[in-house]
Amino acid sequence: SDLLGCGMPVVTYAHSGVKDSAFGLSRFTEAAKELRKSSKYLFATMNMSVPETSRFVRQTYKLMTEFGGDYPRIFVFNGVHTYWEDPTFVDSKSMTSERLDSLLANEDAKHDGTWRSGLRERRKLVARLATTSFLGAVIVIAVPSLGASCCWLCFRELWRGDELQEDASVIKKKIDLLEEQQHGVADSRTPLVGQARSAKGEIG
């Protein structure tokens, strides 16, 4: 799309595509007419009921789908990798130049494909998943707990393996010591046997 390569922030109204979206679209269009006069932003709409659009947004602007929030949503993108979003930005009535400037100045709202941005996206997705439903909260709590339990079990087995190796080493040392002692006893008896045989020969 030409909008992805225009080099300007594109204010986008993402809607569900149902009949109720018509009123929101008309309100967005009216607000956009006034804001275009500043020449700071371009404006676009996205129908999220279109599979191709939904797939593109899910892959590119992750927080705008899944557990990122319900529609309608207003967000700003500049190219493929950079976008700004606020889950509370849903009404075109609040779409003023000051609100848009504030959104673009908010570092926490910015996502640009860097590793810090990726961590921020994951943090927001987890937080929103936990607050969308009871099941979401259970998943957020249960998955880390299960992972921690698995790590503990693995660590415990590794620890027990080290202890078994140490026990086997101790047992081997004791066996070697007993064998050495037995050899020592046998060696000490050999001269006595030789002396007894010599004495018997002299008597004979």
Short mmCIF file of C-alpha atoms in Angstrom, two decimals:
data_model
loop_
_atom_site.label_atom_id
_atom_site.label_comp_id
_atom_site.label_asym_id
_atom_site.label_seq_id
_atom_site.Cartn_x
_atom_site.Cartn_y
_atom_site.Cartn_z
CA SER A 1 0.00 0.00 0.00
CA ASP A 2 1.12 3.58 -0.70
CA LEU A 3 0.29 4.52 2.89
CA LEU A 4 2.95 2.14 4.22
CA GLY A 5 5.67 3.92 2.29
CA CYS A 6 4.45 7.52 2.54
CA GLY A 7 6.74 8.39 5.46
CA MET A 8 3.95 10.14 7.39
CA PRO A 9 1.91 9.07 10.43
CA VAL A 10 -1.35 7.49 9.29
CA VAL A 11 -4.24 7.79 11.75
CA THR A 12 -6.32 4.65 11.30
CA TYR A 13 -9.84 3.77 12.35
CA ALA A 14 -10.07 -0.02 12.76
CA HIS A 15 -13.67 -1.23 12.91
CA SER A 16 -15.49 -4.56 13.04
CA GLY A 17 -17.33 -4.11 9.76
CA VAL A 18 -20.81 -4.58 11.23
CA LYS A 19 -23.71 -2.22 10.52
CA ASP A 20 -23.13 -0.33 13.76
CA SER A 21 -19.72 0.73 12.40
CA ALA A 22 -21.35 3.20 9.96
CA PHE A 23 -21.94 5.84 12.64
CA GLY A 24 -18.38 5.55 13.94
CA LEU A 25 -16.99 5.79 10.41
CA SER A 26 -18.95 8.94 9.65
CA ARG A 27 -17.77 10.55 12.89
CA PHE A 28 -14.16 9.61 12.09
CA THR A 29 -14.50 11.09 8.59
CA GLU A 30 -15.77 14.39 9.98
CA ALA A 31 -12.95 14.61 12.51
CA ALA A 32 -10.37 13.74 9.86
CA LYS A 33 -11.55 16.63 7.63
CA GLU A 34 -10.63 19.13 10.31
CA LEU A 35 -7.33 17.51 11.22
CA ARG A 36 -6.16 17.28 7.60
CA LYS A 37 -5.79 21.05 7.58
CA SER A 38 -2.65 20.76 9.72
CA SER A 39 -1.00 18.50 7.10
CA LYS A 40 0.61 16.51 9.93
CA TYR A 41 -1.31 13.27 9.45
CA LEU A 42 -2.92 11.08 6.85
CA PHE A 43 -6.11 9.16 7.59
CA ALA A 44 -7.36 5.68 6.75
CA THR A 45 -9.90 3.06 7.82
CA MET A 46 -9.52 -0.71 8.25
CA ASN A 47 -12.35 -3.21 8.07
CA MET A 48 -11.20 -6.00 10.40
CA SER A 49 -13.89 -8.38 9.13
CA VAL A 50 -11.91 -8.74 5.88
CA PRO A 51 -9.64 -11.80 6.36
CA GLU A 52 -6.69 -10.31 4.44
CA THR A 53 -6.81 -7.11 6.47
CA SER A 54 -7.16 -8.94 9.75
CA ARG A 55 -4.24 -11.25 8.88
CA PHE A 56 -2.00 -8.33 7.91
CA VAL A 57 -2.78 -6.40 11.09
CA ARG A 58 -2.31 -9.49 13.27
CA GLN A 59 1.16 -10.06 11.81
CA THR A 60 2.23 -6.42 11.69
CA TYR A 61 0.48 -4.49 14.46
CA LYS A 62 0.06 -7.24 17.04
CA LEU A 63 -1.66 -5.23 19.76
CA MET A 64 -4.46 -4.28 17.40
CA THR A 65 -5.81 -7.84 17.32
CA GLU A 66 -6.19 -10.84 19.59
CA PHE A 67 -6.29 -9.55 23.17
CA GLY A 68 -5.14 -6.06 22.21
CA GLY A 69 -8.69 -4.74 22.57
CA ASP A 70 -12.13 -4.62 21.01
CA TYR A 71 -13.17 -2.57 17.99
CA PRO A 72 -13.47 0.19 17.07
CA ARG A 73 -9.90 1.26 17.78
CA ILE A 74 -7.92 4.28 16.62
CA PHE A 75 -4.18 3.86 16.17
CA VAL A 76 -1.36 5.46 14.20
CA PHE A 77 1.20 3.70 12.01
CA ASN A 78 4.22 4.90 10.08
CA GLY A 79 5.49 2.18 7.76
CA VAL A 80 5.42 -1.54 8.47
CA HIS A 81 7.37 -1.66 11.73
CA THR A 82 6.28 1.41 13.70
CA TYR A 83 2.90 2.07 15.27
CA TRP A 84 1.36 3.75 18.30
CA GLU A 85 -1.68 2.42 20.17
CA ASP A 86 -3.75 3.12 23.24
CA PRO A 87 -6.60 0.71 24.12
CA THR A 88 -8.65 3.63 25.44
CA PHE A 89 -8.48 5.49 22.13
CA VAL A 90 -11.78 4.30 20.66
CA ASP A 91 -13.95 7.35 20.07
CA SER A 92 -13.46 9.79 17.21
CA LYS A 93 -14.89 12.56 19.41
CA SER A 94 -11.61 12.52 21.34
CA MET A 95 -9.50 12.49 18.16
CA THR A 96 -7.97 15.94 18.41
CA SER A 97 -4.60 17.23 17.31
CA GLU A 98 -3.50 17.37 20.96
CA ARG A 99 -4.56 13.76 21.57
CA LEU A 100 -2.67 12.53 18.51
CA ASP A 101 0.44 14.54 19.39
CA SER A 102 0.33 13.12 22.91
CA LEU A 103 -0.01 9.58 21.59
CA LEU A 104 3.03 9.91 19.31
CA ALA A 105 5.06 11.43 22.16
CA ASN A 106 4.26 8.51 24.47
CA GLU A 107 7.17 6.03 24.42
CA ASP A 108 5.08 3.33 26.09
CA ALA A 109 2.54 3.55 23.26
CA LYS A 110 5.20 3.25 20.55
CA HIS A 111 6.14 -0.08 18.98
CA ASP A 112 8.88 -0.16 16.37
CA GLY A 113 10.09 -3.74 16.04
CA THR A 114 13.02 -3.46 18.46
CA TRP A 115 13.58 -6.02 21.22
CA ARG A 116 12.42 -3.51 23.84
CA SER A 117 9.27 -2.96 21.83
CA GLY A 118 8.76 -6.73 21.61
CA LEU A 119 8.96 -7.03 25.39
CA ARG A 120 6.49 -4.18 25.74
CA GLU A 121 4.06 -5.89 23.36
CA ARG A 122 4.27 -9.17 25.29
CA ARG A 123 3.76 -7.42 28.60
CA LYS A 124 0.66 -5.64 27.31
CA LEU A 125 -0.76 -8.78 25.72
CA VAL A 126 -0.38 -10.72 28.97
CA ALA A 127 -1.91 -7.92 31.03
CA ARG A 128 -4.86 -7.57 28.66
CA LEU A 129 -5.38 -11.31 28.48
CA ALA A 130 -5.54 -11.42 32.27
CA THR A 131 -8.16 -8.68 32.41
CA THR A 132 -10.43 -9.75 29.53
CA SER A 133 -12.01 -12.75 31.27
CA PHE A 134 -11.77 -15.16 34.17
CA LEU A 135 -10.35 -17.82 31.85
CA GLY A 136 -7.68 -15.38 30.68
CA ALA A 137 -6.68 -14.68 34.28
CA VAL A 138 -6.47 -18.42 34.99
CA ILE A 139 -4.25 -18.96 31.94
CA VAL A 140 -1.91 -16.11 32.90
CA ILE A 141 -1.54 -17.50 36.43
CA ALA A 142 -1.46 -21.22 35.60
CA VAL A 143 1.03 -21.24 32.71
CA PRO A 144 3.93 -19.58 34.60
CA SER A 145 3.18 -21.71 37.67
CA LEU A 146 3.27 -24.88 35.58
CA GLY A 147 6.51 -23.78 33.97
CA ALA A 148 8.08 -23.06 37.36
CA SER A 149 6.97 -26.48 38.64
CA CYS A 150 8.52 -28.24 35.63
CA CYS A 151 11.79 -26.34 36.14
CA TRP A 152 11.83 -27.32 39.83
CA LEU A 153 11.25 -31.00 39.00
CA CYS A 154 14.05 -30.96 36.42
CA PHE A 155 16.40 -29.25 38.88
CA ARG A 156 15.51 -31.76 41.60
CA GLU A 157 16.21 -34.72 39.32
CA LEU A 158 19.54 -33.24 38.27
CA TRP A 159 20.41 -32.67 41.92
CA ARG A 160 19.46 -36.25 42.82
CA GLY A 161 21.57 -37.48 39.91
CA ASP A 162 24.60 -35.65 41.31
CA GLU A 163 23.96 -37.13 44.76
CA LEU A 164 23.73 -40.66 43.31
CA GLN A 165 27.02 -40.13 41.47
CA GLU A 166 28.63 -38.95 44.71
CA ASP A 167 27.25 -41.97 46.60
CA ALA A 168 28.54 -44.35 43.93
CA SER A 169 31.97 -42.71 44.11
CA VAL A 170 32.07 -43.12 47.90
CA ILE A 171 31.03 -46.78 47.69
CA LYS A 172 33.72 -47.46 45.07
CA LYS A 173 36.37 -45.87 47.27
CA LYS A 174 35.30 -48.06 50.23
CA ILE A 175 35.44 -51.18 48.07
CA ASP A 176 38.92 -50.24 46.82
CA LEU A 177 40.05 -49.64 50.40
CA LEU A 178 38.72 -53.05 51.53
CA GLU A 179 40.49 -54.75 48.62
CA GLU A 180 43.74 -52.99 49.51
CA GLN A 181 43.37 -54.08 53.14
CA GLN A 182 42.72 -57.68 52.07
CA HIS A 183 45.80 -57.64 49.84
CA GLY A 184 47.82 -56.21 52.71
CA VAL A 185 46.72 -59.02 55.04
CA ALA A 186 47.55 -61.64 52.44
CA ASP A 187 51.00 -60.12 51.84
CA SER A 188 51.74 -60.04 55.57
CA ARG A 189 50.93 -63.78 55.88
CA THR A 190 53.30 -64.86 53.11
CA PRO A 191 56.60 -64.39 55.05
CA LEU A 192 55.15 -66.29 58.03
CA VAL A 193 54.27 -69.24 55.85
CA GLY A 194 57.77 -69.25 54.38
CA GLN A 195 59.37 -69.21 57.82
CA ALA A 196 57.19 -72.08 59.01
CA ARG A 197 58.23 -74.20 56.04
CA SER A 198 61.89 -73.47 56.65
CA ALA A 199 61.61 -74.46 60.30
CA LYS A 200 59.86 -77.68 59.35
CA GLY A 201 62.70 -78.55 56.96
CA GLU A 202 65.34 -78.08 59.60
CA ILE A 203 63.52 -80.34 62.03
CA GLY A 204 63.16 -83.01 59.42
#
